[in-house]
Coordinates of C-alpha atoms and ligand atoms in Angstrom, one line a residue:
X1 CA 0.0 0.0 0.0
X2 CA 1.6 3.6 -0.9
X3 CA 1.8 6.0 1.7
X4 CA -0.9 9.1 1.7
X5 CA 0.2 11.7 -0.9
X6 CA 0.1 15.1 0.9
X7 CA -2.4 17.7 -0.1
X8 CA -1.7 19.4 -3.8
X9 CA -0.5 22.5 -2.8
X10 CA 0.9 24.8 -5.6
X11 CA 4.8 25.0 -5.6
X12 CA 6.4 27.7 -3.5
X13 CA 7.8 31.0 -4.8
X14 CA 10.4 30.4 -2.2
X15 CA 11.6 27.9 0.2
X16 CA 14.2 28.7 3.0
X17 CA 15.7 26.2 5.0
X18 CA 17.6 27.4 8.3
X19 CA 19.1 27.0 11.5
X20 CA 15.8 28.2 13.6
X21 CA 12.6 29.8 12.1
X22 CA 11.3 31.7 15.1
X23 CA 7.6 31.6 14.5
X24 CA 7.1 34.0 17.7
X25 CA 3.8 31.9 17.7
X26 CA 3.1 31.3 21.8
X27 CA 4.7 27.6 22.9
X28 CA 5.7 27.0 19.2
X29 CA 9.6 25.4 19.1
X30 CA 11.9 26.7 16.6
X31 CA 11.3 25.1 13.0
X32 CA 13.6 24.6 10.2
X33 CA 11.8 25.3 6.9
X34 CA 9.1 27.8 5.5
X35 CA 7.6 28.2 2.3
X36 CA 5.9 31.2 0.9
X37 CA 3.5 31.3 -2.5
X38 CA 2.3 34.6 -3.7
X39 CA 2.4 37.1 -0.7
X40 CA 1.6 34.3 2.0
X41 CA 3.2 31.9 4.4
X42 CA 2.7 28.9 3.0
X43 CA 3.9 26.0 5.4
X44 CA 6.9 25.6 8.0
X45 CA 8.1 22.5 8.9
X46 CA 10.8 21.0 11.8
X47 CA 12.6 19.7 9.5
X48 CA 15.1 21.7 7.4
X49 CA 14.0 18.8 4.2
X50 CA 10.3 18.7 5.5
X51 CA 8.6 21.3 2.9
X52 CA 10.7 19.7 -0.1
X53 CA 7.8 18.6 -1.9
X54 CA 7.0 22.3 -2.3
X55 CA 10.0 23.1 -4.3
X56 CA 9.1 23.1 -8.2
X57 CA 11.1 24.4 -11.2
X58 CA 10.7 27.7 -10.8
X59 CA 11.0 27.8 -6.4
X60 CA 14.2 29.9 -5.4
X61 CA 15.7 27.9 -2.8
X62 CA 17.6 29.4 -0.1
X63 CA 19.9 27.2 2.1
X64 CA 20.9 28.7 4.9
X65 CA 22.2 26.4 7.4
X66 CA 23.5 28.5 10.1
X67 CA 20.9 31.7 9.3
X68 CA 17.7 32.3 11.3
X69 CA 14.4 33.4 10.3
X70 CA 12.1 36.2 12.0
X71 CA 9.2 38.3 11.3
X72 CA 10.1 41.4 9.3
X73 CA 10.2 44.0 12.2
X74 CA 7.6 47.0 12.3
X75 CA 9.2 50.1 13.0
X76 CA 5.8 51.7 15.3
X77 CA 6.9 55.2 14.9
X78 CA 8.8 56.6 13.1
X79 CA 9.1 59.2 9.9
X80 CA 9.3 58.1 6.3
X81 CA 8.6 61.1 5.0
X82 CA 10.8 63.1 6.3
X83 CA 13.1 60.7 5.6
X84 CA 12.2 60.7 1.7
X85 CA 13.4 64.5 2.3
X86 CA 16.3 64.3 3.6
X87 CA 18.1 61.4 2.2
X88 CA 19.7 63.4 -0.1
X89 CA 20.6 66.0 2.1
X90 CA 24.2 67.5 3.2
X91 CA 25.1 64.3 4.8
X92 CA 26.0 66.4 8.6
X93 CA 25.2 63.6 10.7
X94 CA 28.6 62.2 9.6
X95 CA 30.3 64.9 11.2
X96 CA 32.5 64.4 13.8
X97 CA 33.0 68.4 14.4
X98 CA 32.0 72.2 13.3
X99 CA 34.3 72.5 10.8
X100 CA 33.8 69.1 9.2
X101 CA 29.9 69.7 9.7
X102 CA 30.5 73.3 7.7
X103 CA 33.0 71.6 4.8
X104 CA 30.4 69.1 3.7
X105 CA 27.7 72.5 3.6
X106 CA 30.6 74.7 2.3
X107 CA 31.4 71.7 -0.4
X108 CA 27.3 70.8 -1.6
X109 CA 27.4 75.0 -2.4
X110 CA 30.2 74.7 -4.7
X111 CA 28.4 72.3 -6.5
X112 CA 24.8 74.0 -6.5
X113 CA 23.6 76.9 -8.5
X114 CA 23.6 80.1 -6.4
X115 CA 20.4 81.2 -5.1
X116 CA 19.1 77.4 -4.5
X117 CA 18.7 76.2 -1.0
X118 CA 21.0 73.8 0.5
X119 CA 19.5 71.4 3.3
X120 CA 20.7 68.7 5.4
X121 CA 20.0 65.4 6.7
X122 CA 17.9 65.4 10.2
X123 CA 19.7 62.5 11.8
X124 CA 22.0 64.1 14.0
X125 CA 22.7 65.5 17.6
X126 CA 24.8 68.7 18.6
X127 CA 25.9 67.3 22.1
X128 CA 27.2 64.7 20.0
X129 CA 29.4 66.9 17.9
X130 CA 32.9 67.9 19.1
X131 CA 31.9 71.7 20.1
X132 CA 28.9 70.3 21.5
X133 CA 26.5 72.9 20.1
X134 CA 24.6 74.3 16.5
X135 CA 26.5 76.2 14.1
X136 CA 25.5 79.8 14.1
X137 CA 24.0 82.2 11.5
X138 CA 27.5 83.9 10.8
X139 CA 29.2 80.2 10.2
X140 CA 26.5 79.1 7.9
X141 CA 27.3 82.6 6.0
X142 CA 30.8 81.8 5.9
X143 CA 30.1 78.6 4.5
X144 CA 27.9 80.3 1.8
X145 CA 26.3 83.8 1.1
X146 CA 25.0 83.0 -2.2
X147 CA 22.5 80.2 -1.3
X148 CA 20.0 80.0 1.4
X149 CA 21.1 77.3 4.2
X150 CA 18.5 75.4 6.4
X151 CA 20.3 73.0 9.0
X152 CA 17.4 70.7 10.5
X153 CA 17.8 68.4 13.2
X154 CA 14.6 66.1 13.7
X155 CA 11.3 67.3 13.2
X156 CA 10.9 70.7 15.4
X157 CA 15.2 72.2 15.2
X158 CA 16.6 74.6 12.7
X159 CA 19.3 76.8 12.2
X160 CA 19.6 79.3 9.0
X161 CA 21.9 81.1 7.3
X162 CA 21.2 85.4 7.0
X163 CA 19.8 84.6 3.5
X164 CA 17.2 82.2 4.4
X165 CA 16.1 84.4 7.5
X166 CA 15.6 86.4 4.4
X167 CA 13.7 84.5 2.4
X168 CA 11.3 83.8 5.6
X169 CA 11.0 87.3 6.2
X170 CA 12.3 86.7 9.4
X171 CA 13.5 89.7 11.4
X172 CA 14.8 90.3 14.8
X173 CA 11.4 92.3 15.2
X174 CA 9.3 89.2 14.4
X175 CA 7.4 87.9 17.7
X176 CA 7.5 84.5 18.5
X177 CA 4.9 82.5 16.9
X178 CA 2.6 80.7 19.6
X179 CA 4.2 77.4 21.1
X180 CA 7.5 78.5 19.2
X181 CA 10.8 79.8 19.6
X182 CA 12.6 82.8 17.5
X183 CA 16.2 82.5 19.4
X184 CA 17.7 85.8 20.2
X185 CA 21.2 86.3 21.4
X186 CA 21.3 88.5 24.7
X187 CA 21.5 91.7 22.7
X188 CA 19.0 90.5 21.0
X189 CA 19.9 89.7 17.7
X190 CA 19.0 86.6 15.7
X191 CA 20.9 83.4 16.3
X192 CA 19.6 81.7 12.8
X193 CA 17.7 79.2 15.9
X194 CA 13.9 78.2 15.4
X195 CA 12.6 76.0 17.7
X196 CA 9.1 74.1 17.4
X197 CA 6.0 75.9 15.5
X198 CA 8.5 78.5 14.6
X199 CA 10.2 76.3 12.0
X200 CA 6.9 77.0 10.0
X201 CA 8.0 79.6 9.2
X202 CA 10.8 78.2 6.9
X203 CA 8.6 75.2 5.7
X204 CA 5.8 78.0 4.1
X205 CA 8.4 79.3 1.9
X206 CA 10.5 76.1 0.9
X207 CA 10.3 75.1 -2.7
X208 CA 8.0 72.3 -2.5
X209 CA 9.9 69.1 -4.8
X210 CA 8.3 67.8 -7.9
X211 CA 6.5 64.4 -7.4
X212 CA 9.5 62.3 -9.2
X213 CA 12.1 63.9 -6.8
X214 CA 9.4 63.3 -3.3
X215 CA 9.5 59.2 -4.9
X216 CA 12.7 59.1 -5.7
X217 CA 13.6 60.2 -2.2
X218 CA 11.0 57.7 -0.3
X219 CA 12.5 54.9 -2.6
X220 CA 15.6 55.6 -1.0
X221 CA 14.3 56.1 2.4
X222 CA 12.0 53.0 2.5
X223 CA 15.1 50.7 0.9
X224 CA 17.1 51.8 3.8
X225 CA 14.6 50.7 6.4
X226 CA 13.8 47.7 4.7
X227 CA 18.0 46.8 4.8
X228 CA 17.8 46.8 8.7
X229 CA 15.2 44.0 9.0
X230 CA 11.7 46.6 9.1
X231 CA 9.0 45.8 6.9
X232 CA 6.4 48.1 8.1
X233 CA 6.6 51.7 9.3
X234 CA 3.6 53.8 10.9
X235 CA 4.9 56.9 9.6
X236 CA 3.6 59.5 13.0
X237 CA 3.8 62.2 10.7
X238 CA 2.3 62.8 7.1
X239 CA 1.1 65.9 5.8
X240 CA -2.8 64.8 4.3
X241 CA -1.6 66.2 0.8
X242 CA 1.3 63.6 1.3
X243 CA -1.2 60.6 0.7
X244 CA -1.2 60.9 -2.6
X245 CA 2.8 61.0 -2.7
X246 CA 2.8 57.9 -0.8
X247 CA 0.0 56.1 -3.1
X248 CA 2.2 57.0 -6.2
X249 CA 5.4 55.8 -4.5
X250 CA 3.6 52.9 -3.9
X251 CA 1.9 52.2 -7.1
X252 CA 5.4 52.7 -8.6
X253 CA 6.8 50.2 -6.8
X254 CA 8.8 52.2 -4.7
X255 CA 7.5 51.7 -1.5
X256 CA 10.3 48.7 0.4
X257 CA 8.3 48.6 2.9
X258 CA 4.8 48.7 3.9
X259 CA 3.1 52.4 5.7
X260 CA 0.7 52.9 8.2
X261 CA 0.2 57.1 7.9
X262 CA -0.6 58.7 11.2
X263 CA -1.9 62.3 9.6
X264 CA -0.7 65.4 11.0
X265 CA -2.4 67.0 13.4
X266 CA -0.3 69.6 14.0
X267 CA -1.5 72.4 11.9
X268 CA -5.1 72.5 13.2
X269 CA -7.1 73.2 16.4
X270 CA -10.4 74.6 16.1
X271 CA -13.4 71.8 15.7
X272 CA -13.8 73.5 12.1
X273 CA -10.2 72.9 10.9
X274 CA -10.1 69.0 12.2
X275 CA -13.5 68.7 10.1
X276 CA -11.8 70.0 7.2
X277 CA -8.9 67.7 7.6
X278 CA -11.3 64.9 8.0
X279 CA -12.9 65.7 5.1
X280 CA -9.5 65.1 3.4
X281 CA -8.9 62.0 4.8
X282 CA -12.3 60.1 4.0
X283 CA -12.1 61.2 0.5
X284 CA -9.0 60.0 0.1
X285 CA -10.0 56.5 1.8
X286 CA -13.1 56.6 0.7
X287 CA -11.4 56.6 -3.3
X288 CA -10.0 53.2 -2.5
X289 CA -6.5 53.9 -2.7
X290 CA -5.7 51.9 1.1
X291 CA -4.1 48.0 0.4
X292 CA -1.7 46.3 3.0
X293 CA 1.3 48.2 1.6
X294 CA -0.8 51.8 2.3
X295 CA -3.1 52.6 4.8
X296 CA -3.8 55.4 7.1
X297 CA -3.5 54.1 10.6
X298 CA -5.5 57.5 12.4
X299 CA -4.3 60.8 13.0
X300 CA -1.5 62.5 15.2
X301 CA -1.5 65.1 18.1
X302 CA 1.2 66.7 20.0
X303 CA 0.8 67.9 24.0
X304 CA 3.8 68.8 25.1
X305 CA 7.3 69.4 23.2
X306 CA 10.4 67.1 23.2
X307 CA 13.6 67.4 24.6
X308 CA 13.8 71.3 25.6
X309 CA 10.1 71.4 26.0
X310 CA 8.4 68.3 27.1
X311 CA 6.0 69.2 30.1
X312 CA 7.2 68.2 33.3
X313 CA 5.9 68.1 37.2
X314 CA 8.7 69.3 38.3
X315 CA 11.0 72.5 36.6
X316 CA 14.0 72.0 34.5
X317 CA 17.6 71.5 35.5
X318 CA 19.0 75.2 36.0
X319 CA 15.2 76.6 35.2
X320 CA 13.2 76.7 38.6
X321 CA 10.2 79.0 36.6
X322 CA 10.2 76.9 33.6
X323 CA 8.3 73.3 33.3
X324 CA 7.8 72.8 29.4
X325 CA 5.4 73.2 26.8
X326 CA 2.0 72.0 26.9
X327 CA 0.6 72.8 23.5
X328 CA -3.2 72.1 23.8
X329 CA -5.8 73.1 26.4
X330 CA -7.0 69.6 27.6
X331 CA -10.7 70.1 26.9
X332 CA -9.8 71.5 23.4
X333 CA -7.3 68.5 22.6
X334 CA -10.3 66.2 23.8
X335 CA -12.9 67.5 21.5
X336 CA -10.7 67.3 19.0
X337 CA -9.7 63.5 19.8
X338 CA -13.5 63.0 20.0
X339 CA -14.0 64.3 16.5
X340 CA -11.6 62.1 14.8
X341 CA -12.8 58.7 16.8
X342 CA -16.3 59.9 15.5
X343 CA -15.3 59.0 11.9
X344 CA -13.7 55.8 12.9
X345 CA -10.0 56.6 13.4
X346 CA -7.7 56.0 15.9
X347 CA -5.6 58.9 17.0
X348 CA -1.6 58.8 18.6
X349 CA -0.8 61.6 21.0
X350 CA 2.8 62.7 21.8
X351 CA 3.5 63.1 25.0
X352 CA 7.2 63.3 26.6
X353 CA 7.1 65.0 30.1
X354 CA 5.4 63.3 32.7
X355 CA 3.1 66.8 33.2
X356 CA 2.3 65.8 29.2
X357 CA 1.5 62.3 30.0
X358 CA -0.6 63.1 33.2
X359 CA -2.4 65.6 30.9
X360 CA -2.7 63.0 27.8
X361 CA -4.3 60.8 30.1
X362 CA -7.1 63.5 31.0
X363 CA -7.7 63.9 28.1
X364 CA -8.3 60.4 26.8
X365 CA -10.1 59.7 30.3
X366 CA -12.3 62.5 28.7
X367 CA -12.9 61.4 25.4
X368 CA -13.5 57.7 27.2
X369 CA -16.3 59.1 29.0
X370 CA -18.0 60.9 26.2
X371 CA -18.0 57.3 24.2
X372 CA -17.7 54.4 26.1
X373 CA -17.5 51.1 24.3
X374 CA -14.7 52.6 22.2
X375 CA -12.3 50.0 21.0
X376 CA -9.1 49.4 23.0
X377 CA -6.5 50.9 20.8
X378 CA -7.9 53.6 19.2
X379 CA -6.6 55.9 21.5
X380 CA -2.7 55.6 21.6
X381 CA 0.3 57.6 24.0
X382 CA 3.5 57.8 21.3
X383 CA 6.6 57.6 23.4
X384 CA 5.4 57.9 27.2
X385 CA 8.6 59.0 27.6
X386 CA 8.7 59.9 31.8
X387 CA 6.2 57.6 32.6
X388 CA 5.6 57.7 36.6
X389 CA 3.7 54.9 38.6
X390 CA 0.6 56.6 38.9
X391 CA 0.3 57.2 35.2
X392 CA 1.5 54.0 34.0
X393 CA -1.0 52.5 36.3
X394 CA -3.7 54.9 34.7
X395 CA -2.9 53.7 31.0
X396 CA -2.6 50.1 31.7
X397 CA -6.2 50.2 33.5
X398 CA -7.8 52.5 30.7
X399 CA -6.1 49.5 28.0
X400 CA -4.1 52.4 26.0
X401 CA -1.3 51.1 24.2
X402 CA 2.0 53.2 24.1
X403 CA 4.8 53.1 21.8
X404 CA 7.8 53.4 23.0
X405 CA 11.3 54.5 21.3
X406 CA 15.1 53.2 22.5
X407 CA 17.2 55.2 19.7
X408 CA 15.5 58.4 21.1
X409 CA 17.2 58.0 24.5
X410 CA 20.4 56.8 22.7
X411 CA 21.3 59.7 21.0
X412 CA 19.2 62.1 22.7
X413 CA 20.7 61.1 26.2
X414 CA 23.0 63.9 26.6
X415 CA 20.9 66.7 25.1
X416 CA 18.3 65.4 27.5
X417 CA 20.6 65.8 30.9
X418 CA 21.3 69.1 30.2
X419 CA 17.9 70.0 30.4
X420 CA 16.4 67.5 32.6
X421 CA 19.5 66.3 34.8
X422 CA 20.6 62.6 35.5
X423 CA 17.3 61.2 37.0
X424 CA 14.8 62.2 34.9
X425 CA 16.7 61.7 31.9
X426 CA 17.6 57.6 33.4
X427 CA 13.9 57.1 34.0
X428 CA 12.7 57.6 30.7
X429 CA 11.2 55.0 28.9
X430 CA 10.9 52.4 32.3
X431 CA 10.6 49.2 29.8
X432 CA 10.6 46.6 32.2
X433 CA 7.9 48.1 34.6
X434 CA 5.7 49.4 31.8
X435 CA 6.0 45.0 30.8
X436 CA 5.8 43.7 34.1
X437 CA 2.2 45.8 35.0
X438 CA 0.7 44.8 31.6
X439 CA 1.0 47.5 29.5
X440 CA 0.8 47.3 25.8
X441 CA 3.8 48.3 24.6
X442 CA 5.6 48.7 20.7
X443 CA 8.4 49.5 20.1
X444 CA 10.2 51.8 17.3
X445 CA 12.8 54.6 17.0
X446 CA 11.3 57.9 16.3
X447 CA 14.4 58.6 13.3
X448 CA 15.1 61.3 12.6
X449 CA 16.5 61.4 16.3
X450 CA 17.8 58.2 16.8
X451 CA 19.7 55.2 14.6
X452 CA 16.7 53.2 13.3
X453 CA 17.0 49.2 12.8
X454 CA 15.6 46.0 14.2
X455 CA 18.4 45.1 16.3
X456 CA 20.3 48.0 17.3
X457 CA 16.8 49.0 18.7
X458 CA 16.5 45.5 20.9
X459 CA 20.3 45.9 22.1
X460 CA 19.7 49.3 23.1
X461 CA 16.1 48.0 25.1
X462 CA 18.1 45.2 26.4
X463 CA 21.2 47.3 27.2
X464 CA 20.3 50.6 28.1
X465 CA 22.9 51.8 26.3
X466 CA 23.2 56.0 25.5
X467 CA 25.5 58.3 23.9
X468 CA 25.7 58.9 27.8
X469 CA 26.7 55.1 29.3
X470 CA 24.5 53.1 30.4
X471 CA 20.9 55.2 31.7
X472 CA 18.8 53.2 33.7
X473 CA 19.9 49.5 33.9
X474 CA 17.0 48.4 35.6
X475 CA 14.5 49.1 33.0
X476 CA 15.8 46.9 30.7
X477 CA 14.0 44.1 28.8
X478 CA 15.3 41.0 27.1
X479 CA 15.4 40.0 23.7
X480 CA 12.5 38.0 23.6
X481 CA 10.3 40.8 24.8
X482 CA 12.2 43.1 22.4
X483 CA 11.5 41.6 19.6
X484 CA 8.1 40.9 20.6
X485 CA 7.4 44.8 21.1
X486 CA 8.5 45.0 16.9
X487 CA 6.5 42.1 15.9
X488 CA 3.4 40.5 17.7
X489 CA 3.0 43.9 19.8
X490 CA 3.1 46.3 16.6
X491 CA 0.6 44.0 14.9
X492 CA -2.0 44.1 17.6
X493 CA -1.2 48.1 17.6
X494 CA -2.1 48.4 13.5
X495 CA -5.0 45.9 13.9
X496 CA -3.4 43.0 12.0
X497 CA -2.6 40.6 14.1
X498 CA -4.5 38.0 12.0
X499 CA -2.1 39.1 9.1
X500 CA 1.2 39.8 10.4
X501 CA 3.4 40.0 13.0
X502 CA 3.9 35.8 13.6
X503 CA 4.7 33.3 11.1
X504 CA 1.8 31.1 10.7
X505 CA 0.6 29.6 7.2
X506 CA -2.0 32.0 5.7
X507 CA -0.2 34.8 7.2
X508 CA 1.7 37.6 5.1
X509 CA 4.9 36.4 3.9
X510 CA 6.9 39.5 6.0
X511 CA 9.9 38.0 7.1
X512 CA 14.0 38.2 7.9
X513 CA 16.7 36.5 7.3
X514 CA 19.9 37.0 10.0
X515 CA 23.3 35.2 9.8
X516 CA 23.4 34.7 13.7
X517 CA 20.7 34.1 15.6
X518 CA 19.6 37.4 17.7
X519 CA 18.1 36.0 20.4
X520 CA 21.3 34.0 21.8
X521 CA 24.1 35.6 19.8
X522 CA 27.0 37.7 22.2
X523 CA 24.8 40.9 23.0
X524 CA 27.3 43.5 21.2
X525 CA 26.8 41.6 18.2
X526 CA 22.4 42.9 18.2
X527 CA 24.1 46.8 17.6
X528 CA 25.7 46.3 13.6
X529 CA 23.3 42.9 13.2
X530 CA 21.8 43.1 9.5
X531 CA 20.1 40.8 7.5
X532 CA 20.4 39.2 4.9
X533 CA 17.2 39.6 3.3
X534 CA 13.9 41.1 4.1
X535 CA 10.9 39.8 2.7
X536 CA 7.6 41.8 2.4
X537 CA 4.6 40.0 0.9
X538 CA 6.5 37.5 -0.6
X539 CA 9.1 40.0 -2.4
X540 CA 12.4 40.2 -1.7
X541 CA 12.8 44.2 -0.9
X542 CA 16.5 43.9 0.4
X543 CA 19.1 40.9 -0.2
X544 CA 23.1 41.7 1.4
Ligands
ZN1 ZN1 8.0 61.1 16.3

């Protein structure tokens, strides 16, 4: 009598046989073997030979004896777009000093025509240059008079040149703008600084980049996420005319990885101008243009400020009258909130200080009470950053997920200290306590600030590492957890945990392919770990 034949099942697209395949599935052992057809998981099998039968002429085979397989990572918050912007900007976050910073400016003028502006990447930390500090208005001019300069670091730091102050008809008479910064030196002139909702006041008169260059730049962007092991990004950040710049990035095939869009927020406050965003966003869902590469995740809020300005209890280090930035009234930020769960989306909040989080945590309490029954995980804190007991208890009882961001404390560590001092700063992000009281945490990196990737984000949550030593010890994690808060977690935070996030047949082929394994390899080795292929839907976005 023959044996059973198996099933048909169609021949895999690709069949990978390795050292472990860590399904993250709860009580599943390692397996050997997975095969993926189309955009799905297909099978997995113990043994390394056990999905042969699925191998047909046209199956690429990958042998991979001493490699490991994980879920591609999700990267829960973090900035594409401004990544697609500055990828080809004056590379300064190679600089090791002021005058290296200022060549590499003084050396991309030489080579653009006069008049044009000259930008640079985001990625980088003053405290971690030499001089420890931002170049000023007269060193960008002596870098180059004939073209308008814009330094940025992250999202809400510039510095300009005299002729870009120009061009933003900035003057040392202009007022600050509300819940920004016009820095003045003590006699009162113009340091080139803007800090927060100032820097609007560059962005209105930037020339805005044709659609092939905005592509171009997210291919870029998106290929170097997708080389450090992420799949998936929830972008925290996306201006609602930026939709349709990710839809035709996508549809060209340059998205690497797939994008959950948080919509900005920022630029509106009364009930009438969160309608009109609204508007914008159901017409743009409602025209069909969401698939599992795109879709709009909710829309994002900001409380407090960041570094220099998150809201605190307690004053800053050297400041005893100042406490932060809140940047909403509560009940206003809560009728807002309200508005956008009314249409059925979720909404992230950022909230650094512990005065933002206690705030935050009105304010969802608020919106809670107005419609109960709302689904856990609609309303979201991004980052948490000073977390005390009393709030952390709040959020886990209310069932809010937080995510939560290493890199930020790893390069922001000593920029942080300066304004907070020692303890506040070694408190933020408390990892292990936020775990152990049943919180539901994510993880990603918030780039611009800090070095994005799937491992060196778990060796810095399992280190504590900073550009300051070691912050914090206790509130470490280990690697299991870690890579649980950039796989299973970040599913269940994007609603598609039945799609992604574990390696189960039927699920979305999203998955990585490392030369060691990361959960038992020598811990220094998690910081420069990259794979050797990421997989998204069944395509091979990046191969080493
Ligand atoms: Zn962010």
């Amino acid at each position: 009598m023959t044996p059973p034949r198996p099933p048909a099942a169609p021949p895999a697209d690709l069949l990978v046989r390795a050292a472990a395949v860590h399904t993250l599935v709860p009580g599943e052992p390692a397996r050997r073997a997975i095969a993926v057809t189309g955009d799905r998981i297909t099978a997995l099998a113990a043994d390394p030979h056990g999905l042969d039968a699925l191998a047909g002429p046209a199956t690429e085979v990958v042998d991979a004896p001493h490699a490991t397989v994980l879920p591609a990572f999700d990267d829960t918050h973090t900035h594409l777009i401004l990544a697609g912007h500055s990828v080809h900007g004056v590379p300064v976050h190679r600089a090791a000093d002021l005058s290296g910073f200022l060549a590499l400016i003084r050396e991309r003028a030489a080579r653009t025509p006069a008049g044009a502006w000259i930008r640079t990447t985001v990625n980088w930390q003053e405290v971690n240059l030499a001089e420890q500090r931002m170049p000023t208005t007269e060193e960008l001019d002596g870098a180059t008079a004939d073209h308008p300069v814009l330094v940025r670091r992250g999202a809400y730091n510039m510095v300009l040149n005299s002729a870009a102050l120009r061009l933003a008809g900035i003057t040392a008479a202009t007022p600050d703008p509300p819940g920004g910064v016009i820095e003045r030196a003590p006699d009162g002139r113009l340091t080139g600084r803007l800090i927060n909702t100032a820097t609007e006041l560059v962005e209105r008169v930037l020339p805005r980049p044709g659609l092939d260059e905005r592509i171009d730049g997210l291919r870029a962007a998106s290929a170097d996420y997708a080389a450090t092991g992420i799949g998936t990004v929830r972008d925290c950040l996306v201006p609602v005319e930026d939709l349709d710049v990710l839809r035709a990035a996508r549809d060209r095939g340059a998205l690497a990885v797939r994008v959950r869009a948080l919509v900005s927020g920022f630029a509106v406050r009364t009930p009438e101008e969160v309608d009109a965003l609204l508007d914008r966003v159901d017409a743009w869902r409602a025209a069909g243009h969401e698939d599992d590469r795109l879709s709009v995740w909710g829309v994002k809020f900001g409380i407090d400020g960041g570094f220099e300005a998150g809201a605190l209890e307690e004053p800053y280090q050297g400041q005893p009258c100042y406490h932060g930035r809140l940047l909403w009234e509560p009940k206003e930020l809560a009728d807002a909130v309200d508005r956008v769960v009314g249409r059925g989306l979720r909404v992230g909040v950022h909230a650094w200080g512990d005065r933002g989080l206690r705030t935050l945590l009105d304010v969802y309490e608020d919106v809670l009470a107005r419609r109960p029954g709302l689904p856990t995980g609609t309303l979201v804190v991004e980052h948490g950053g000073l977390a005390r007991a009393d709030q952390r208890a709040r959020a886990v009882a209310l069932g809010i997920p937080v995510t939560v961001q290493h890199p930020l404390l790893h390069d922001g560590a000593l920029t942080q200290q300066r304004a907070w001092g020692a303890e506040r700063t070694g408190a933020l992000f408390p990892l292990r306590e936020w775990l152990d009281e049943g919180a539901r945490l994510s993880a990603g990196s918030d780039f611009p600030v800090g070095p994005y990737g799937a491992m060196v984000s778990v060796w810095g949550m399992t280190t504590r590492a900073t550009v300051a030593g070691v912050l914090g010890a206790e509130h470490a994690i280990d690697r299991a957890e870690a890579v649980a808060l950039h796989t299973v977690n970040a599913a269940r935070l994007t609603g598609e945990s039945a799609e992604r996030g574990s390696l189960r047949p039927g699920a979305l082929a999203d998955l990585t392919l490392w030369p060691t394994d990361p959960l038992s390899c020598p811990v220094d080795e998690l910081r420069e770990l990259l794979p050797e292929r990421t997989v998204v839907g069944g395509r091979t976005v990046h191969r080493r």
